[in-house]
CSV table of C-alpha atoms in Angstrom, one decimal:
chain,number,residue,atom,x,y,z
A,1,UNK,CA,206.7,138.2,95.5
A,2,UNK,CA,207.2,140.9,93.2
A,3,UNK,CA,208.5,143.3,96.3
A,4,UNK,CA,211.3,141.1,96.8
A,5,UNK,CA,211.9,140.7,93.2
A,6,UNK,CA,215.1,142.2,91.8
A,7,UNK,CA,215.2,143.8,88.6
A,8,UNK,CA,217.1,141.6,86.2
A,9,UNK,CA,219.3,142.9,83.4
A,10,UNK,CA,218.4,146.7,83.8
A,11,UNK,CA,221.3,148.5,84.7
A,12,UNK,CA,220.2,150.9,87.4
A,13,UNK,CA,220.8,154.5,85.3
A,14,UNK,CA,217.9,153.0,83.2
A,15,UNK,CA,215.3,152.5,85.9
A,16,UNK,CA,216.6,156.3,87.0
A,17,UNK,CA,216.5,157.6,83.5
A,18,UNK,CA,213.3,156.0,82.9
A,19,UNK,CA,211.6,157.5,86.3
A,20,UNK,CA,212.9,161.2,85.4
A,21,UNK,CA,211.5,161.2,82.2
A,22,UNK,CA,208.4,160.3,84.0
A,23,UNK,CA,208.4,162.8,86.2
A,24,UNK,CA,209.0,165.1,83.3
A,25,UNK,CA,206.0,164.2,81.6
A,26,UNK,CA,203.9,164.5,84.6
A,27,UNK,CA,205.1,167.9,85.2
A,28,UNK,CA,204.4,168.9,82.0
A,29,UNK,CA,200.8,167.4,81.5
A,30,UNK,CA,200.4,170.2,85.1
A,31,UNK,CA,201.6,172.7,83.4
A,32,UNK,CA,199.8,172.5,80.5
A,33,UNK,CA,196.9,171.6,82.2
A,34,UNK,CA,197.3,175.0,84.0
A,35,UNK,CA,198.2,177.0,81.7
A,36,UNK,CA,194.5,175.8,79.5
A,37,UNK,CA,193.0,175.5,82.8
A,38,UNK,CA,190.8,178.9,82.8
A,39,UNK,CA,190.5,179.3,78.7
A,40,UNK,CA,189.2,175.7,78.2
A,41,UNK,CA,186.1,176.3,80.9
A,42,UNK,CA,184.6,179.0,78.8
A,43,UNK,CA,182.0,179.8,81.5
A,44,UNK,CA,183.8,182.4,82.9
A,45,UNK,CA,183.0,184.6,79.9
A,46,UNK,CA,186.8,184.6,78.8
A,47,UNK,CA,187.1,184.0,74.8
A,48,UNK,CA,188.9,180.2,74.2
A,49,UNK,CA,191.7,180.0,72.7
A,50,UNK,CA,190.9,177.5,70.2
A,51,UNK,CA,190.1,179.4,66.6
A,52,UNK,CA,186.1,178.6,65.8
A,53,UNK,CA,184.6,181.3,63.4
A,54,UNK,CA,185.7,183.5,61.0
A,55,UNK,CA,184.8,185.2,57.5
A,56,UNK,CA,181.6,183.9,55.7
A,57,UNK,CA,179.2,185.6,53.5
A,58,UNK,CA,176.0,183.8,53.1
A,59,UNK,CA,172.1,185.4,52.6
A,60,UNK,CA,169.9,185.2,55.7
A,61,UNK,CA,165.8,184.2,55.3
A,62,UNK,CA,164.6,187.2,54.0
A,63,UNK,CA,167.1,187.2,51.4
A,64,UNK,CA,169.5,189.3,52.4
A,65,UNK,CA,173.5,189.4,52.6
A,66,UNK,CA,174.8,188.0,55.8
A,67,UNK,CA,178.1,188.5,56.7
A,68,UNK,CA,180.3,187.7,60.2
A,69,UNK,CA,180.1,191.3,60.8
A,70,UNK,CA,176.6,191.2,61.1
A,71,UNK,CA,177.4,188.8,64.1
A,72,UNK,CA,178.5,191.6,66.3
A,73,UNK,CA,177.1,193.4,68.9
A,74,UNK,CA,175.2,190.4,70.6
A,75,UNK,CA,175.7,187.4,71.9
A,76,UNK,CA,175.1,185.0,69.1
A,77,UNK,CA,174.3,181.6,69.4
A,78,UNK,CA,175.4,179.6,66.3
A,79,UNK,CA,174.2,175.7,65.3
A,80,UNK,CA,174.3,174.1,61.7
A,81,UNK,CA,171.4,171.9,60.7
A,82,UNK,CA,169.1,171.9,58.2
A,83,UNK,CA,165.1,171.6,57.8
A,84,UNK,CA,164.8,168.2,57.1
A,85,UNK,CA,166.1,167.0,60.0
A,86,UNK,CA,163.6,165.6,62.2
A,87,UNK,CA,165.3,165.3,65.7
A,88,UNK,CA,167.9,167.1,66.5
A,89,UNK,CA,167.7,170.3,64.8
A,90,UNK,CA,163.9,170.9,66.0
A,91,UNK,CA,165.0,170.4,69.3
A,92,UNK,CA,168.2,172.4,69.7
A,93,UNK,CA,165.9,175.7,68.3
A,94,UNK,CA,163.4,174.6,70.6
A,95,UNK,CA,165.7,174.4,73.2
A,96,UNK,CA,167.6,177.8,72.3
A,97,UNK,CA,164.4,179.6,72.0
A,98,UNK,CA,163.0,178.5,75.3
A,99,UNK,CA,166.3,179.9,76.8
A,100,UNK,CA,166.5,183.1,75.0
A,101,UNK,CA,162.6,183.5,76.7
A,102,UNK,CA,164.2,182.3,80.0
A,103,UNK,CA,166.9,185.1,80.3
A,104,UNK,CA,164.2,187.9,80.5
A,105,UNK,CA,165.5,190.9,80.1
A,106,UNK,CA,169.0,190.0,78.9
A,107,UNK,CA,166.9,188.4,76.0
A,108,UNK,CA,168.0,191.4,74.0
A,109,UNK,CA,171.5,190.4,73.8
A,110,UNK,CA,171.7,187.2,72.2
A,111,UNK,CA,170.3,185.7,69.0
A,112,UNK,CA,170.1,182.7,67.6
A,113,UNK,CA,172.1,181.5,64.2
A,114,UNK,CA,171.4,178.8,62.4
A,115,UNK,CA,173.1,178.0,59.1
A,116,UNK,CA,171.8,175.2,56.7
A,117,UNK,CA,174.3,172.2,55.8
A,118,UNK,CA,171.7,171.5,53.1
A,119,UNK,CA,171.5,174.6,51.1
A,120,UNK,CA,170.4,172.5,48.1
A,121,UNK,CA,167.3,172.2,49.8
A,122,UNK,CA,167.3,175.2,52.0
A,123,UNK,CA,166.6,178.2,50.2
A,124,UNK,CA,166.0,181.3,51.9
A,125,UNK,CA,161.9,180.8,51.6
A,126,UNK,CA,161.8,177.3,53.0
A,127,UNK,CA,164.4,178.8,56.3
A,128,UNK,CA,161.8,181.7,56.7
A,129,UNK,CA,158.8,179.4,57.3
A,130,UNK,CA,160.1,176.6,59.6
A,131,UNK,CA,162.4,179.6,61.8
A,132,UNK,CA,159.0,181.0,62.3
A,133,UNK,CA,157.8,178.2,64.0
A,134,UNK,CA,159.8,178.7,66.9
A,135,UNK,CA,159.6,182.0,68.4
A,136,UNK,CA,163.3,182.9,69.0
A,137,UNK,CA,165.1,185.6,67.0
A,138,UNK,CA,166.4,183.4,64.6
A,139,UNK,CA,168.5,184.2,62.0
A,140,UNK,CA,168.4,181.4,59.5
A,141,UNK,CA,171.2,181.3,56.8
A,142,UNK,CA,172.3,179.7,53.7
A,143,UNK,CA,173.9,180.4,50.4
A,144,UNK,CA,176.0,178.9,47.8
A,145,UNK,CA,177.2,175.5,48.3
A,146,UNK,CA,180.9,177.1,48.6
A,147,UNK,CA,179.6,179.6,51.2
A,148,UNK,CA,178.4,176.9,53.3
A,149,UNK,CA,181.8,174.9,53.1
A,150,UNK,CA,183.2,178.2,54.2
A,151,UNK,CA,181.3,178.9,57.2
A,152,UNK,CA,181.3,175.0,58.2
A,153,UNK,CA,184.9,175.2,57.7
A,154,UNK,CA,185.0,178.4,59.9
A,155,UNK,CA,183.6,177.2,62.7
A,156,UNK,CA,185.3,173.8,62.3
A,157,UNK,CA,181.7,171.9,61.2
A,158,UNK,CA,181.6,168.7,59.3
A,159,UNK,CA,178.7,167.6,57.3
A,160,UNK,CA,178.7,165.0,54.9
A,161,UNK,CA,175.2,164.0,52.3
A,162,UNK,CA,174.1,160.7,53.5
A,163,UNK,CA,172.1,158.7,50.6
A,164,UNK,CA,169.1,157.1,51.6
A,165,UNK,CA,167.6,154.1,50.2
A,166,UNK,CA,164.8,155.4,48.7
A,167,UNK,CA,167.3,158.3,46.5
A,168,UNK,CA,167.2,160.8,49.2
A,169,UNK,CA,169.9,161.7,51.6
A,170,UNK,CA,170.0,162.8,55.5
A,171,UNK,CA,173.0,165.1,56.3
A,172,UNK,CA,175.3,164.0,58.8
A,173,UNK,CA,176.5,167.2,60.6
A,174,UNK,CA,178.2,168.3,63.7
A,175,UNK,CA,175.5,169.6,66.3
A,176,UNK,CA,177.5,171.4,68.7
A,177,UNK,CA,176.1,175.3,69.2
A,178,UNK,CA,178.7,178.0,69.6
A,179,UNK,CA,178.4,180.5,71.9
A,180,UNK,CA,180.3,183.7,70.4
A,181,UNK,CA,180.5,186.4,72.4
A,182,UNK,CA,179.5,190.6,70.6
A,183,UNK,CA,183.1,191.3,69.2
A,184,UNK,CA,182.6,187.7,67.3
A,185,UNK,CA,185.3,185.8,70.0
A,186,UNK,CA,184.1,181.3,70.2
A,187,UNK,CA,183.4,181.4,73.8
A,188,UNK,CA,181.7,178.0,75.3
A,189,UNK,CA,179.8,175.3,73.2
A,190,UNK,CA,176.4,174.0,73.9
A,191,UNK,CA,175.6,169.9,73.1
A,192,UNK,CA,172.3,169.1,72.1
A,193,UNK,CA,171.9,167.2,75.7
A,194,UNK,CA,172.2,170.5,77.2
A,195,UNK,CA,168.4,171.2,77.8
A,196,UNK,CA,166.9,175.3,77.7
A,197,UNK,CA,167.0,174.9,81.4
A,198,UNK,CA,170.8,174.0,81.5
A,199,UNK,CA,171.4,176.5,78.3
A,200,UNK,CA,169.8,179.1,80.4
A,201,UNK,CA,171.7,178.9,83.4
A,202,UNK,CA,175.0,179.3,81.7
A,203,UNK,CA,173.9,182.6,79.1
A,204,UNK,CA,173.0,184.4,81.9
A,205,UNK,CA,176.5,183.8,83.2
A,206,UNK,CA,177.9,184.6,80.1
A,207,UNK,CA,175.3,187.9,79.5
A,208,UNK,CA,174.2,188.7,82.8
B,1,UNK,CA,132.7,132.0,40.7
B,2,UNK,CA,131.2,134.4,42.5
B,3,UNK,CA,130.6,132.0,45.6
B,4,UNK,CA,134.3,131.1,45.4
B,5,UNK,CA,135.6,134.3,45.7
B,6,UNK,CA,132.9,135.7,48.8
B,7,UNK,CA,134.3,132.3,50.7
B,8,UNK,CA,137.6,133.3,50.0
B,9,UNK,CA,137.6,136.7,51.2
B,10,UNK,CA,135.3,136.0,54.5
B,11,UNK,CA,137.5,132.9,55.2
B,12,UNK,CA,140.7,135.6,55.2
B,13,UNK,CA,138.9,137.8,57.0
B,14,UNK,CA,138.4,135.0,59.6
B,15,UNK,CA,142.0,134.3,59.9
B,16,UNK,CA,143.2,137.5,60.0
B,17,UNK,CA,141.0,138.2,63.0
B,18,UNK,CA,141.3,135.2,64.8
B,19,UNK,CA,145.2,136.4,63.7
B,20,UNK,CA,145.0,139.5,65.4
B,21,UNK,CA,142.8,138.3,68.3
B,22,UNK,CA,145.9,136.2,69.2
B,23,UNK,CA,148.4,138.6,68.6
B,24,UNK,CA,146.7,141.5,70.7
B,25,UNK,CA,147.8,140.0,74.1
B,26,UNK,CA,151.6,139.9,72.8
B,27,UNK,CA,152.4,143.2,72.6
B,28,UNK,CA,152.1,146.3,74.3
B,29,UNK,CA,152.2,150.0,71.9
B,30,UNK,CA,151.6,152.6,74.2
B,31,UNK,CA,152.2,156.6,74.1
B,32,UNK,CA,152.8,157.0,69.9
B,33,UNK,CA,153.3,160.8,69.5
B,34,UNK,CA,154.9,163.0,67.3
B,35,UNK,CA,156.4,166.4,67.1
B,36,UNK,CA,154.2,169.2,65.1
B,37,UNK,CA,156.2,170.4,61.8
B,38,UNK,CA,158.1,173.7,61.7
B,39,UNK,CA,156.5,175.9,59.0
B,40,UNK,CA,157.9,174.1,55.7
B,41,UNK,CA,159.3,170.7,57.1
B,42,UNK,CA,158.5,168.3,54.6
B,43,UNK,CA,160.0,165.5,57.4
B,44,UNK,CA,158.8,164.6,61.0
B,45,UNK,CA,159.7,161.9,63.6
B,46,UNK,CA,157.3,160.1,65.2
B,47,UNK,CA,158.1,158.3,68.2
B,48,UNK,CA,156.3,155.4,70.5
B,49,UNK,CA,157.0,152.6,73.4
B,50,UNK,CA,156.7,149.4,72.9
B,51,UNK,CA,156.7,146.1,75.0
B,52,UNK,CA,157.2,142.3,73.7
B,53,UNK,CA,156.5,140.1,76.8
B,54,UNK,CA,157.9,137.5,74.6
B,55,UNK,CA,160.2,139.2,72.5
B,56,UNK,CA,159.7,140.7,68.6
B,57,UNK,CA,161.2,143.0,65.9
B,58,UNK,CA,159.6,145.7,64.4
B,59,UNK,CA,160.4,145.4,60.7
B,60,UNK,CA,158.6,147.9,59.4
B,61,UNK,CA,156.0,151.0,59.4
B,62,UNK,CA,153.6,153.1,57.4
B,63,UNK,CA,150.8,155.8,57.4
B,64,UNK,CA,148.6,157.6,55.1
B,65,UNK,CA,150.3,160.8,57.1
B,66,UNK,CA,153.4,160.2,54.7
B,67,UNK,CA,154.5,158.6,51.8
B,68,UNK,CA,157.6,156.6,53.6
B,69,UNK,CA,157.9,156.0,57.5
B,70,UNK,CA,161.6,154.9,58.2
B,71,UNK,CA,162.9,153.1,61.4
B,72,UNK,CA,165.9,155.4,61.9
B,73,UNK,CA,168.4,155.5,64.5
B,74,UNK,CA,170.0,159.1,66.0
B,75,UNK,CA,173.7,158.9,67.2
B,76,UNK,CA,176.1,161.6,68.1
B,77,UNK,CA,179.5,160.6,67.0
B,78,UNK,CA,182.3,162.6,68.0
B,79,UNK,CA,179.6,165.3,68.0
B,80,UNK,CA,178.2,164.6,64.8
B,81,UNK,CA,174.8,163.8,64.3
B,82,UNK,CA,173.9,160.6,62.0
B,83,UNK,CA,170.6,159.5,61.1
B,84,UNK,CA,170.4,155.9,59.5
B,85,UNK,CA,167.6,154.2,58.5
B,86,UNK,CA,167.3,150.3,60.0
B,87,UNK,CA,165.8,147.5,58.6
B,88,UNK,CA,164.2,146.6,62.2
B,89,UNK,CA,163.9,147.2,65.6
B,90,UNK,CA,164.7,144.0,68.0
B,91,UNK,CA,162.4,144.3,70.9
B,92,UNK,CA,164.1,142.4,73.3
B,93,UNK,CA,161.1,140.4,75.6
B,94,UNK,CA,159.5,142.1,78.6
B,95,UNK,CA,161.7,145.2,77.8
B,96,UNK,CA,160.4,148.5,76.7
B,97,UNK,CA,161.7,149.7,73.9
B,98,UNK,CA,161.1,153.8,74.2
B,99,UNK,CA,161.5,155.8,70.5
B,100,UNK,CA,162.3,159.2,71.7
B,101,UNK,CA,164.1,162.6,70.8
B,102,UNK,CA,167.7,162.1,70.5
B,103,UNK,CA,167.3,158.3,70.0
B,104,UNK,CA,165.6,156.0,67.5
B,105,UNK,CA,162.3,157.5,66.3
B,106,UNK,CA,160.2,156.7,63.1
B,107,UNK,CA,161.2,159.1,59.8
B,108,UNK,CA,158.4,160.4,58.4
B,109,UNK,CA,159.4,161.9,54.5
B,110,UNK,CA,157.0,163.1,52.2
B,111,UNK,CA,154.2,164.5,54.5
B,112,UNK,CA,150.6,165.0,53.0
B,113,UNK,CA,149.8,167.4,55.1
B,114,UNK,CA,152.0,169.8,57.8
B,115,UNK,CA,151.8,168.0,61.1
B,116,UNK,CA,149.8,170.2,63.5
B,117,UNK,CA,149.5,170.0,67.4
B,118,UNK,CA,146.2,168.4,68.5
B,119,UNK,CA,145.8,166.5,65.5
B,120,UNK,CA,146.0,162.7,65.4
B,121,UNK,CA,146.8,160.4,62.5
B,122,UNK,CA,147.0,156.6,62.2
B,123,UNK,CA,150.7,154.4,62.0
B,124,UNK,CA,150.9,150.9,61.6
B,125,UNK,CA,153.8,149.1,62.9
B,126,UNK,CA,154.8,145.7,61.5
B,127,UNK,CA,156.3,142.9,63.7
B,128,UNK,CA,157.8,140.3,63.0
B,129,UNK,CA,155.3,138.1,65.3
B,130,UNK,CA,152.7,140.0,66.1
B,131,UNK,CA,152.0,141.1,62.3
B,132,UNK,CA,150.8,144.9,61.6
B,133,UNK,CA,149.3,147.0,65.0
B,134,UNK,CA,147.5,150.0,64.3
B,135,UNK,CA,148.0,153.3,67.0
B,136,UNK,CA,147.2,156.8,66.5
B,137,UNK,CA,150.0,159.1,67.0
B,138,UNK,CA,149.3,162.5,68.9
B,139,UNK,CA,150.5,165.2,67.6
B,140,UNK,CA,152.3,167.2,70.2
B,141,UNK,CA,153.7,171.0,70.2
B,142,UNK,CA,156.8,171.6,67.7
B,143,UNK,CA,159.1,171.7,71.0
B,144,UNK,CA,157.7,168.7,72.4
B,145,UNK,CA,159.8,166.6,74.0
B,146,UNK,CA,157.5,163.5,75.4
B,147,UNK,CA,153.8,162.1,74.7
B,148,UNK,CA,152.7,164.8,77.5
B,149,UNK,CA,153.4,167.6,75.0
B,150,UNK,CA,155.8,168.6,77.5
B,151,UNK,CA,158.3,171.3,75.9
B,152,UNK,CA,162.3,170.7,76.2
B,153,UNK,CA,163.2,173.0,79.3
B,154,UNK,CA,160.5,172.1,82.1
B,155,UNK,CA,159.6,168.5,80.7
B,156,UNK,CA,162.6,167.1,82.6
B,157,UNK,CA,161.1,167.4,85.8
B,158,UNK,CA,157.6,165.6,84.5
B,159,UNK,CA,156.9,162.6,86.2
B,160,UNK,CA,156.2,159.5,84.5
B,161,UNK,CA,157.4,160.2,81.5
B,162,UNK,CA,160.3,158.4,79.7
B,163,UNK,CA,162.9,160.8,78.3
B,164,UNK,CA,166.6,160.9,77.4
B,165,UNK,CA,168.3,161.6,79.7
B,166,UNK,CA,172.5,161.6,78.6
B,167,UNK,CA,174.0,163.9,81.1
């Protein structure tokens, strides 16, 4: 039925106007579909294109000024959270950790950043106990509450104080983990599904 | 006076065990464990299966571990994580219903004491039809990810255990 159907009222230069500009558009998607096709992997150890991470200045557990510079040289393995987060957070520096411990001797070259969302509550003493409990070089890091915007703003995090019935608040945050490479370039991202297994097998890509 | 009030507590003790002798057989808590507490955390989630043959909602929990336990679902949206506390849990009948990492678990705020691995402490769930159930959570390694104690990276492969599994 519709085979033998003519068009009706659709002068023909339409229909061929109409199918070039389709054409067009598929040959553009391919091209720029090629042209992201190797920076938007990430696995391959190239630095993405995308702009994640930047300037921040913020005081680590012990206290001390942290800056981006002090970023360099390693691998570094940045996630946002904060300690009163009962799920996700635990896990993901479990799960880093574990990984770090899984790469052997390319251990050395990566660390593990984690900056508070919640540095109301996060004060350098309360980052220093609960990093300790989980064996990886963590560096745990807060600051002012205009530090914090600027490093979640960096690295393109949102986190927003969720009240809670009883006059607390949970933090929403973004839980993606950034995997910047030692001259401070955003190279892959990790989601909290990836598990230390999975985490593993793509550092020592990246490191190896 | 005095009579009164003996009769009166003995004949609510009476109900509330013939209560709970009828409820036992209607639903099934199994495997309530919990995570041990970084050095500090003054929170903790505590998670457990649970199967309604005929169907219930958990409306609510507690424990002398804590001062509040929430019901409080995980999502990732867009890649942000949101925690938010529920007023119940509908247990759908003959379904398990598995609280785990990454999913809905049971908010623990205000901790007595840290949470330590190899300790136990008692929760009480409340149901809508079964009325309050008492379990003792385990309390599992800080990395745990299942009832096993099973840490994130090699618990995957465990078998028999129930885990999230999004990829």
């Amino acid at each position: 039925m519709a085979r033998s159907t003519k068009p009706k009222g659709a002068p023909p230069f339409v229909l061929i106007a109409t199918a070039f500009a389709g054409v067009l558009v598929l040959v553009a998607g391919a091209l720029i579909g090629l042209a992201f096709r190797d920076s938007a992997k990430g696995v391959a150890g190239n630095p993405l294109a995308i702009s994640v991470g930047g300037k921040f200045d913020l005081v680590d557990q012990n206290g001390k000024p942290f800056t981006d510079a002090d970023l360099q040289g390693k691998w570094q393995l940045v996630f946002f959270g904060y300690t009163h987060c009962p799920d996700v957070c635990p896990t993901a520096l479990n799960d880093l950790s574990l990984a770090l411990d899984q790469l052997g001797a390319d251990k050395s070259k990566v660390g593990i950043v984690f900056i508070s969302v919640d540095p109301d509550r996060d004060t350098p003493a309360v980052l220093k106990s609960y990093v300790e409990s989980f064996g990886g070089p963590i560096e745990a890091l807060t600051g002012s509450p205009a530090a914090v915007a600027q490093a979640a703003k960096d690295y393109r995090v949102f986190y927003a104080k969720h009240p809670r019935a009883d006059g607390g608040y949970d933090m929403d945050h973004s839980a993606l983990i950034y995997v910047m490479d030692p001259k401070g370039r955003f190279t892959a991202t990790f989601t909290p599904d990836d598990d230390a297994d999975a985490i593993t097998k793509r550092l020592k890509k990246l490191v190896g | 006076m005095r009579f009164k009030q003996l009769a009166l507590g003995a004949g609510l003790m009476l109900f509330s065990t013939a209560a709970a002798l009828a409820q036992s057989g209607d639903i099934e808590i199994k495997n309530a464990w919990a995570r041990a507490t970084p050095g500090g955390a003054q929170t903790a989630a505590a998670y457990v299966t649970i199967e309604a043959p005929s169907g219930d909602r958990l409306t609510g929990v507690s424990t002398p571990a804590a001062q509040k336990a929430d019901i409080h679902s995980m999502t990732m949206d867009n890649g942000v994580m949101k925690m938010r506390q529920l007023d119940g849990l509908d247990l759908p009948a003959g379904k398990e219903v598995t609280l785990k990492p990454g999913g809905y678990h049971i908010m623990l705020t205000g901790l007595a004491k840290p949470l330590e691995a190899g300790q136990s402490f008692p929760l009480t769930l409340n149901f809508a039809k079964a009325g309050a159930q008492q379990v003792t959570v385990s309390v599992q390694k800080v990395g745990a990810m299942g009832p096993g104690g099973g840490e994130a990276g090699n618990s995957m492969s465990m078998p028999g255990m129930t885990m999230p599994m999004h990829h």
